[in-house]
Short mmCIF file of C-alpha atoms and ligand atoms in Angstrom, two decimals:
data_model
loop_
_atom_site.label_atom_id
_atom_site.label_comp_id
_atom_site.label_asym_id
_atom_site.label_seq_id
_atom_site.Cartn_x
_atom_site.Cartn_y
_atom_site.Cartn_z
CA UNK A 383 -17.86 -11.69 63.60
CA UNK A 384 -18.74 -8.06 64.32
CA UNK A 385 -20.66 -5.70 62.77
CA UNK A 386 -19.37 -2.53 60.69
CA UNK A 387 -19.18 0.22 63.43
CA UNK A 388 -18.58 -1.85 66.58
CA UNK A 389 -16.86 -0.33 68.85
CA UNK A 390 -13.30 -2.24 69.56
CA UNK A 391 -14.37 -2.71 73.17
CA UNK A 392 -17.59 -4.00 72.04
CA UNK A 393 -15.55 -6.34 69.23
CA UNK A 394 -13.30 -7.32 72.07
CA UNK A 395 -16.01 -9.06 74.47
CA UNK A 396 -17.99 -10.19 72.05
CA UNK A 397 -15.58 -12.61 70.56
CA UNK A 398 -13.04 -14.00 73.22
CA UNK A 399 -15.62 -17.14 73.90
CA UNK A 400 -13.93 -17.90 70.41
CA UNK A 401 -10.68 -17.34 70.65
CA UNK A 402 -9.33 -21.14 71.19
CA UNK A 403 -8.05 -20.62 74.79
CA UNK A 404 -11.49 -18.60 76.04
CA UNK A 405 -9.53 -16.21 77.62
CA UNK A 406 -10.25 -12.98 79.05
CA UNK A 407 -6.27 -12.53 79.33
CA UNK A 408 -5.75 -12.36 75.73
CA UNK A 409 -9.31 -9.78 75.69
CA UNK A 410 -7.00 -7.67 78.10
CA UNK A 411 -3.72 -7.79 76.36
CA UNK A 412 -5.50 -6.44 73.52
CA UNK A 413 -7.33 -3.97 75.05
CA UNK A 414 -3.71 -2.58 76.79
CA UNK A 415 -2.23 -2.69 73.47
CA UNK A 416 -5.50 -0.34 72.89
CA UNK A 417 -4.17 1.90 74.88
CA UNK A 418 -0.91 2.06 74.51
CA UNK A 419 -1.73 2.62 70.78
CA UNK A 420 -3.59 5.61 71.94
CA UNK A 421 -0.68 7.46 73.84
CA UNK A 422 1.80 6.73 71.26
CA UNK A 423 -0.33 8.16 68.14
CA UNK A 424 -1.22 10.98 70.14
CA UNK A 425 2.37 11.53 70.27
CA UNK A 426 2.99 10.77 66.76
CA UNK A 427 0.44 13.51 65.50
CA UNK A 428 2.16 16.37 67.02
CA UNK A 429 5.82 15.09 65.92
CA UNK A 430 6.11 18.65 63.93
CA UNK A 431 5.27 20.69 66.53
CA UNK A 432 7.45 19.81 69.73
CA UNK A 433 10.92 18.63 70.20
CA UNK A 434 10.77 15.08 69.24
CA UNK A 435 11.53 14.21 65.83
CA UNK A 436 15.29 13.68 65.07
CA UNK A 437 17.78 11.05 66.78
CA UNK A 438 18.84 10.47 69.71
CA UNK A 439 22.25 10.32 69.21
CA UNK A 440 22.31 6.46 69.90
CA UNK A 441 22.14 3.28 68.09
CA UNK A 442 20.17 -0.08 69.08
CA UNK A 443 21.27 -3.55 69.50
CA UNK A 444 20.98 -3.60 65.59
CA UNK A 445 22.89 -0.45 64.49
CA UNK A 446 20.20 1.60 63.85
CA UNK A 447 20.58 5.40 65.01
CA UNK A 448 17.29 5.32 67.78
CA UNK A 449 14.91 8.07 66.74
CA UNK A 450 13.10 9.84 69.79
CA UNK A 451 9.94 8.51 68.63
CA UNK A 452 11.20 5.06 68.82
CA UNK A 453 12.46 5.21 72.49
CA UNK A 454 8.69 7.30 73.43
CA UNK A 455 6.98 3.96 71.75
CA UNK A 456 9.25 1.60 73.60
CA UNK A 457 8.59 2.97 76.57
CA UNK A 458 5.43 3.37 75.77
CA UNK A 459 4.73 -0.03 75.06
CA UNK A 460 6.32 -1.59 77.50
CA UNK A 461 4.59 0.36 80.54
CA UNK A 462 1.08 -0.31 79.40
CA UNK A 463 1.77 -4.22 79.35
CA UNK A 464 3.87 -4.18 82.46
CA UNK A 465 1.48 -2.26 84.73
CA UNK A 466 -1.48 -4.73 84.39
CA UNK A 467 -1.37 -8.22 85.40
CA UNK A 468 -1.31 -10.13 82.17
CA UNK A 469 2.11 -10.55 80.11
CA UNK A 470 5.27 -12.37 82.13
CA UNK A 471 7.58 -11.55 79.07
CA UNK A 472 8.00 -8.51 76.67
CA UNK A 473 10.91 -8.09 73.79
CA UNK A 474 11.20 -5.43 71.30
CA UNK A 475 13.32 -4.57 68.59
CA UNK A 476 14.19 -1.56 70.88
CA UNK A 477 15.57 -3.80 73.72
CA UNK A 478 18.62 -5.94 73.54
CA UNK A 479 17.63 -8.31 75.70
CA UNK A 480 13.92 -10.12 76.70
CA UNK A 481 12.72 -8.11 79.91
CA UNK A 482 11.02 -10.22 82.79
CA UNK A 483 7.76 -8.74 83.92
CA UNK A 484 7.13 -9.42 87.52
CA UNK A 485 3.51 -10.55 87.90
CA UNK A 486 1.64 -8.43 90.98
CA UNK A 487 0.03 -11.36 91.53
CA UNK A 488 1.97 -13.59 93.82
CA UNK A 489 1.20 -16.57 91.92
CA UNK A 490 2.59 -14.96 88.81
CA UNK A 491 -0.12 -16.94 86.10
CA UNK A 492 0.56 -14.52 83.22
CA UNK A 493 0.78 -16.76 80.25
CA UNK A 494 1.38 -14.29 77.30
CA UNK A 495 4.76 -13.11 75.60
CA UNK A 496 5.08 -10.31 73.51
CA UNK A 497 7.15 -8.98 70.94
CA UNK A 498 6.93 -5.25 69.42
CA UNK A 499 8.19 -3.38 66.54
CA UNK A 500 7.31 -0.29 68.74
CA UNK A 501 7.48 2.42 66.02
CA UNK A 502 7.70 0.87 61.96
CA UNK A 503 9.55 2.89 59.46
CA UNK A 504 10.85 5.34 61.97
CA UNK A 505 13.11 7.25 59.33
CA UNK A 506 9.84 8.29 57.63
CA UNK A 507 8.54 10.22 60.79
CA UNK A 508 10.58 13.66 60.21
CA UNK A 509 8.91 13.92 56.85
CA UNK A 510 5.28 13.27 58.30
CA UNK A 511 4.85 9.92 56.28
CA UNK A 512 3.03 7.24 57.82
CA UNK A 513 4.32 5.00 60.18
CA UNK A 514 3.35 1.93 62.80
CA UNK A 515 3.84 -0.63 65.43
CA UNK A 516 3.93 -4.10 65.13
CA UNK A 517 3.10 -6.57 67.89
CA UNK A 518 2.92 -10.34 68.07
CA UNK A 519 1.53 -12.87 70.76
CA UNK A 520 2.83 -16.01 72.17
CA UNK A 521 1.44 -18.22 74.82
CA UNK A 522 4.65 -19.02 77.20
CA UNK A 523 6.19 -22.54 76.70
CA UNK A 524 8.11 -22.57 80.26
CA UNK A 525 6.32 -23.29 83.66
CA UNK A 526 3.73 -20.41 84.35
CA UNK A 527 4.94 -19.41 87.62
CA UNK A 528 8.63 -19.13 86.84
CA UNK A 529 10.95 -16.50 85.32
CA UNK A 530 10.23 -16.32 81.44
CA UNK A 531 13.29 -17.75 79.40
CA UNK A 532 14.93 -16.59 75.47
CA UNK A 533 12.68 -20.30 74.39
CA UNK A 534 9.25 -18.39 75.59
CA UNK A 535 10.04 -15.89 72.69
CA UNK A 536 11.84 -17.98 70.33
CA UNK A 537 8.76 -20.31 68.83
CA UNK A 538 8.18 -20.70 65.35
CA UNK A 539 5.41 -17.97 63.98
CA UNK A 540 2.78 -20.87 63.04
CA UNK A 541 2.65 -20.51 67.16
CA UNK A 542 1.35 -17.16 67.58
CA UNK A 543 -1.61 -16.80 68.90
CA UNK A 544 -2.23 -13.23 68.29
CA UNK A 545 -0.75 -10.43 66.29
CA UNK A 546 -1.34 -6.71 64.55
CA UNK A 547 -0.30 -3.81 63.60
CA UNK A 548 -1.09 -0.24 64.56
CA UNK A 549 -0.62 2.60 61.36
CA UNK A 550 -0.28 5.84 62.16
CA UNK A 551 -1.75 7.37 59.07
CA UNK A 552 -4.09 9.43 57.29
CA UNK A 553 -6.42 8.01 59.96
CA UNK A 554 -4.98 5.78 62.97
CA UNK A 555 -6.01 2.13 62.58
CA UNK A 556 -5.81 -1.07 64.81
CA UNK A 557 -5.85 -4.40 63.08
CA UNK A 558 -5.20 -7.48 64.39
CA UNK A 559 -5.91 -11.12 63.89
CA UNK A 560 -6.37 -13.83 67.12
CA UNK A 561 -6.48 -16.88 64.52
CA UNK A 562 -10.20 -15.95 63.11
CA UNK A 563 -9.73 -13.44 60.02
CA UNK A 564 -8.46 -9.95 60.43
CA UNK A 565 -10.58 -7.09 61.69
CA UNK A 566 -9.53 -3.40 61.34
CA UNK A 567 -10.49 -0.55 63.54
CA UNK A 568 -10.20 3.30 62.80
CA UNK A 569 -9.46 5.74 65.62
CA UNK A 570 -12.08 8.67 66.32
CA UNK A 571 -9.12 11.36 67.45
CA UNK A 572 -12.23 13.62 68.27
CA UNK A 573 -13.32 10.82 71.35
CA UNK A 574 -10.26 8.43 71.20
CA UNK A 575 -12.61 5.22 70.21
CA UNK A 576 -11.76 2.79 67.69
CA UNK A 577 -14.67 1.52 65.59
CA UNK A 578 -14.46 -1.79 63.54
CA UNK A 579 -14.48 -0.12 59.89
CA UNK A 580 -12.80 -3.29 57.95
CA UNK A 581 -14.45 -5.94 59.23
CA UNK A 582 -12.90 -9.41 57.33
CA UNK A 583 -9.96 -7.99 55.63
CA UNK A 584 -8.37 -9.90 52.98
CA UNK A 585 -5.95 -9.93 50.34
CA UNK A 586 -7.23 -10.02 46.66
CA UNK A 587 -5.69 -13.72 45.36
CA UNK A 588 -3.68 -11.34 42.73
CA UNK A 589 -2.48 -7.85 42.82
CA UNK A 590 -1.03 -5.65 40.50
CA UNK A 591 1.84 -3.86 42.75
CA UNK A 592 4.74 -4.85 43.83
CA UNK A 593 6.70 -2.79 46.81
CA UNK A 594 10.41 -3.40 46.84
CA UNK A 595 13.17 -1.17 47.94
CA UNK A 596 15.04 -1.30 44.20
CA UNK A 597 17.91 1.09 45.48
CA UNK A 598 19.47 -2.44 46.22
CA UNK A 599 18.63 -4.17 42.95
CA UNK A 600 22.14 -4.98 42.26
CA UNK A 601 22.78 -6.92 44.87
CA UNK A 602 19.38 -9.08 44.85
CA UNK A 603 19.39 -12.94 44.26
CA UNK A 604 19.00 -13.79 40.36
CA UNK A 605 15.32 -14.94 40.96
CA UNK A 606 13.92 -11.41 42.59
CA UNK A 607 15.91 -9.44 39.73
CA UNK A 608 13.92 -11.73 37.08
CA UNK A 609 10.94 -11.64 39.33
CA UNK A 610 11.01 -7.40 39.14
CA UNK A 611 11.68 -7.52 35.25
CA UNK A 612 9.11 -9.96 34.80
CA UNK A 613 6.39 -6.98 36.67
CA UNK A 614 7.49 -4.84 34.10
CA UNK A 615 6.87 -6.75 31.36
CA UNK A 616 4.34 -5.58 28.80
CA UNK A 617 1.88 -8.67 29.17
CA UNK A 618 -1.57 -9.18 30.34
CA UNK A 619 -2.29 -7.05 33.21
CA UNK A 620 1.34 -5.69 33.55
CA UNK A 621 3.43 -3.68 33.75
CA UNK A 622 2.37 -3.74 37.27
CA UNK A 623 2.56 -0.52 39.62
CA UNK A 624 5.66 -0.03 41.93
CA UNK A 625 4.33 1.62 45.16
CA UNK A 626 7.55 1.66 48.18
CA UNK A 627 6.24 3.87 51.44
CA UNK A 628 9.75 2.42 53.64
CA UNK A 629 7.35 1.92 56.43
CA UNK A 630 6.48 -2.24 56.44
CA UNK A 631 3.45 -1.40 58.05
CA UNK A 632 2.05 0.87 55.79
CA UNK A 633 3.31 -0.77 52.59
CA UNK A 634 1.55 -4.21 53.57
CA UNK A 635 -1.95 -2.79 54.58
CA UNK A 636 -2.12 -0.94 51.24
CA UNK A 637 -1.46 -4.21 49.70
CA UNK A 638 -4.12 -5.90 52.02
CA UNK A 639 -6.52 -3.51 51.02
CA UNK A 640 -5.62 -3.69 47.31
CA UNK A 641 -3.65 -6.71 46.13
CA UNK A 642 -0.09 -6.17 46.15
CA UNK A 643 3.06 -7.99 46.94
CA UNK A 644 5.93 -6.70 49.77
CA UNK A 645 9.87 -7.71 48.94
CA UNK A 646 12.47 -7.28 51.02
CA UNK A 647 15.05 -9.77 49.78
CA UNK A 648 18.97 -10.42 50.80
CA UNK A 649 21.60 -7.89 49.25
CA UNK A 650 25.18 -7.67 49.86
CA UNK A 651 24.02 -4.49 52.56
CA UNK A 652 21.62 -6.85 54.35
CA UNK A 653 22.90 -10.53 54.10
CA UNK A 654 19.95 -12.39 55.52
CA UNK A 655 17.61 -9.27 54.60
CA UNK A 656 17.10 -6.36 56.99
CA UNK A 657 13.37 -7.76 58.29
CA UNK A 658 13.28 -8.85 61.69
CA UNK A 659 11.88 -12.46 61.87
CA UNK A 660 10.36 -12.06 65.47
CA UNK A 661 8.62 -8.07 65.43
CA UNK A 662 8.13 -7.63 61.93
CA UNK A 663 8.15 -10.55 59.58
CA UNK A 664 6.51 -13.45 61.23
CA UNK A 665 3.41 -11.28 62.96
CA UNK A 666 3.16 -9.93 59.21
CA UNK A 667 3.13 -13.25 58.03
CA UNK A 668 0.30 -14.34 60.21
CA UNK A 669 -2.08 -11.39 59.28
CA UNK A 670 -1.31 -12.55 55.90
CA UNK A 671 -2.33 -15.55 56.11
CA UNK A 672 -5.14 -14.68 58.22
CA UNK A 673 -6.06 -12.49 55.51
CA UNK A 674 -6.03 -15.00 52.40
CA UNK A 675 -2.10 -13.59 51.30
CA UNK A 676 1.14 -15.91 52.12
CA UNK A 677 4.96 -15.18 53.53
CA UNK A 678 7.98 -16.74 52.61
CA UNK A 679 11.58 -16.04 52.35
CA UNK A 680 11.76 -17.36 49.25
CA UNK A 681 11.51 -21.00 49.69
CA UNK A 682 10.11 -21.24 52.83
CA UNK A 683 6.93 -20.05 54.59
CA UNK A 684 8.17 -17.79 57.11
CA UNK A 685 6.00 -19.14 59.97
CA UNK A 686 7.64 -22.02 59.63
CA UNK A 687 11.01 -20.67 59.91
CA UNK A 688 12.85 -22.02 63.51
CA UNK A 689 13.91 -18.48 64.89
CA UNK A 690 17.81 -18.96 66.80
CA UNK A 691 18.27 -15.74 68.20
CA UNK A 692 16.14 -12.61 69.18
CA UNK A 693 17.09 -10.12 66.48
CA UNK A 694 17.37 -12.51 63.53
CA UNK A 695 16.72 -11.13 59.86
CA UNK A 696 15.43 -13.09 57.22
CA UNK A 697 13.77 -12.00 53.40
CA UNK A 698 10.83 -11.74 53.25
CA UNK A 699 8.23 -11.81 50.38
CA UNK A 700 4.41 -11.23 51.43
CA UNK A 701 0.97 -10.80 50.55
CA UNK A 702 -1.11 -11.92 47.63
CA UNK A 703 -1.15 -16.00 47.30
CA UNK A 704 -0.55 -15.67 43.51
CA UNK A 705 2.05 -13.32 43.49
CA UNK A 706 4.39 -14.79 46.36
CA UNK A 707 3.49 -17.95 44.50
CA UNK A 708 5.41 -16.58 41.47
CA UNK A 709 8.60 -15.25 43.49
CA UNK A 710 9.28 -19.11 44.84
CA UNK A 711 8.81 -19.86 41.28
CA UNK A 712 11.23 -17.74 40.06
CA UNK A 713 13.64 -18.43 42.99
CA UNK A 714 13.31 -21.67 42.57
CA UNK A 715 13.82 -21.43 39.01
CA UNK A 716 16.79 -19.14 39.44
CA UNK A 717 18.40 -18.86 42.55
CA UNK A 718 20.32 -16.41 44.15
P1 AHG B 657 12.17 0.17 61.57
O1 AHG B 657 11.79 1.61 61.42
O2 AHG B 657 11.36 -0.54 62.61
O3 AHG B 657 13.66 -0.05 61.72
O4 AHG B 657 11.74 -0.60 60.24
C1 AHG B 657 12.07 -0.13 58.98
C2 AHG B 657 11.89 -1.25 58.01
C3 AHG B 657 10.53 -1.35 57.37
O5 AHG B 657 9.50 -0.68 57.98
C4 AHG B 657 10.72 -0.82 56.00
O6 AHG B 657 9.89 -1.45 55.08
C5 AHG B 657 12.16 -1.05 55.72
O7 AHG B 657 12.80 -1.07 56.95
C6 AHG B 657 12.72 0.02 54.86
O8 AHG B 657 14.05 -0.25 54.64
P2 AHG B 657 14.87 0.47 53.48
O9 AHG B 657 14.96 1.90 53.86
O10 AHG B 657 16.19 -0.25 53.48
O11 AHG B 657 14.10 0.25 52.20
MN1 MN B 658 10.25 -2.02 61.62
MN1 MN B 659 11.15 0.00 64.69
#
């Protein structure tokens, strides 16, 4: 594992003779995603200044009014892992359909997938609160060779074999897991480096906040109701703190960082939840348990959830063991 200042260059070489597949493909991907990361928080920091916050008039696939900043990340995005020779698939919450990348090299070997959240918690960016991308990596399960089909992106999350977050925040951080722990890296604006600052990130095994949207309390299943009255109990080490950014990204590495659990269960608004299983639950769900935290929707761990279509939504509860632990309790105890 690296050491505390490490460049994420340095980090990068150092450790793909672990990474299961020794791959310098995967050492690439991540190194684009770099970059991309780069351009897009660039953009992000001078939101205020230029014409770019605000909508742009249109809606995605979803029904969600497209921000300018979410089309610039998209675009973003998808460029920097289209121009170099190493992903054969790409789909984003921004896109309604997978897009086919056309390998430069004849024999088209590109092996990866990915799937982006290209900007997390969009409707927080007009009031300069912090916000994110989310990406997660499969290895293809079609022919190398041949046009990338909906199955390459639709594998369970248990399959990823890479995934992260960027947050645009106080300071811009990368951190991302390949299946060995979770390393974050903070951006140097003043010579556009990252440098490995949180080496080994993990969840503490209990928390004391929870982060739920409770504008929609009304409407949650029985169990998450008693599950929120039960955190603001007077008992032991509760009442516990409600913290709620609206920005996934940002709301889960605060509860990395200091023990904390992330709800965002069904309601009659959001029937299955509003999370997206593929770009923002199950890569999520694998940093948390990268990270010594769990995911579930309830009853289920979420990387073990069978995904049937691109933009599925499920709830989803994440991040310290003993907390999710008590939500399946309770859900199990009381249902919906
Ligand atoms: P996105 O900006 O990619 O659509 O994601 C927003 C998500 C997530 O980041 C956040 O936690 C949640 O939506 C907030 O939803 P509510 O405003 O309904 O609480
Ligand atoms: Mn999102
Ligand atoms: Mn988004």
């Amino acid at each position: 594992m690296g050491s505390k200042n490490q460049t994420l260059g340095e980090f990068i070489i150092e450790n793909q003779d672990s990474f299961k597949y020794t791959s310098g493909e995967l050492s690439r991907l991540i190194n684009s995603i770099r970059l991309a990361a780069k351009v897009v928080n660039h953009e992000v920091n001078k939101a205020g200044l230029v014409d770019i916050v605000g909508a742009v008039g249109d809606k995605n696939i979803q029904g969600e009014e497209q921000q300018k900043l979410d089309i610039y990340a998209n675009d973003k995005f998808i460029q920097t892992l289209s121009n170099r020779n190493i992903v054969c698939g790409i789909a984003s919450e921004e896109e309604d359909s997978f897009i086919t990348i056309n390998s430069q090299d004849e024999n088209n070997q590109n092996k990866y997938v990915v799937l982006i959240d290209p900007l997390d918690g969009s409707s927080n960016i007009d009031v300069n609160v912090s916000v994110g991308t989310i990406f997660s990596i499969y290895r293809r399960v079609t022919p190398v060779g041949t046009p990338v089909k909906l199955e390459d992106f639709l594998q369970k999350g248990s399959e990823q074999v890479a995934a992260g977050y960027v947050v645009y925040g106080t300071s811009t951080m990368l951190v991302y897991t390949t299946g060995d722990g979770v390393n974050g890296f903070t951006l140097n604006p003043a010579i556009g480096t990252f440098y490995l600052s949180h080496p080994n990130m993990v969840f503490p095994e209990d928390g004391t906040i929870y982060s739920v949207n409770e504008g929609n309390y009304i409407d949650f299943p029985l169990g998450i109701k008693k599950y929120i009255k039960y955190c603001q109990e007077e008992e032991d080490d509760r009442p516990y703190t409600s913290r709620y950014i609206g920005s996934l990204v940002s709301d889960f590495h605060r509860n990395m960082i200091k023990g904390g659990i992330y709800m965002y269960p069904k309601g009659s608004r959001n029937p299955n939840g509003k999370l997206r299983l593929l770009y923002e639950c199950n890569p999520m769900a694998f940093l948390a348990e990268q990270a010594n935290g769990t995911s579930s929707d309830g009853y289920t761990r979420t990387l073990d959830v069978t995904p049937t279509e691109l933009h599925q939504r499920v709830p989803f509860i994440c991040g310290s063991k003993n907390m999710v632990a008590k939500v399946e309790e309770f859900m199990l105890k009381f249902g919906e």
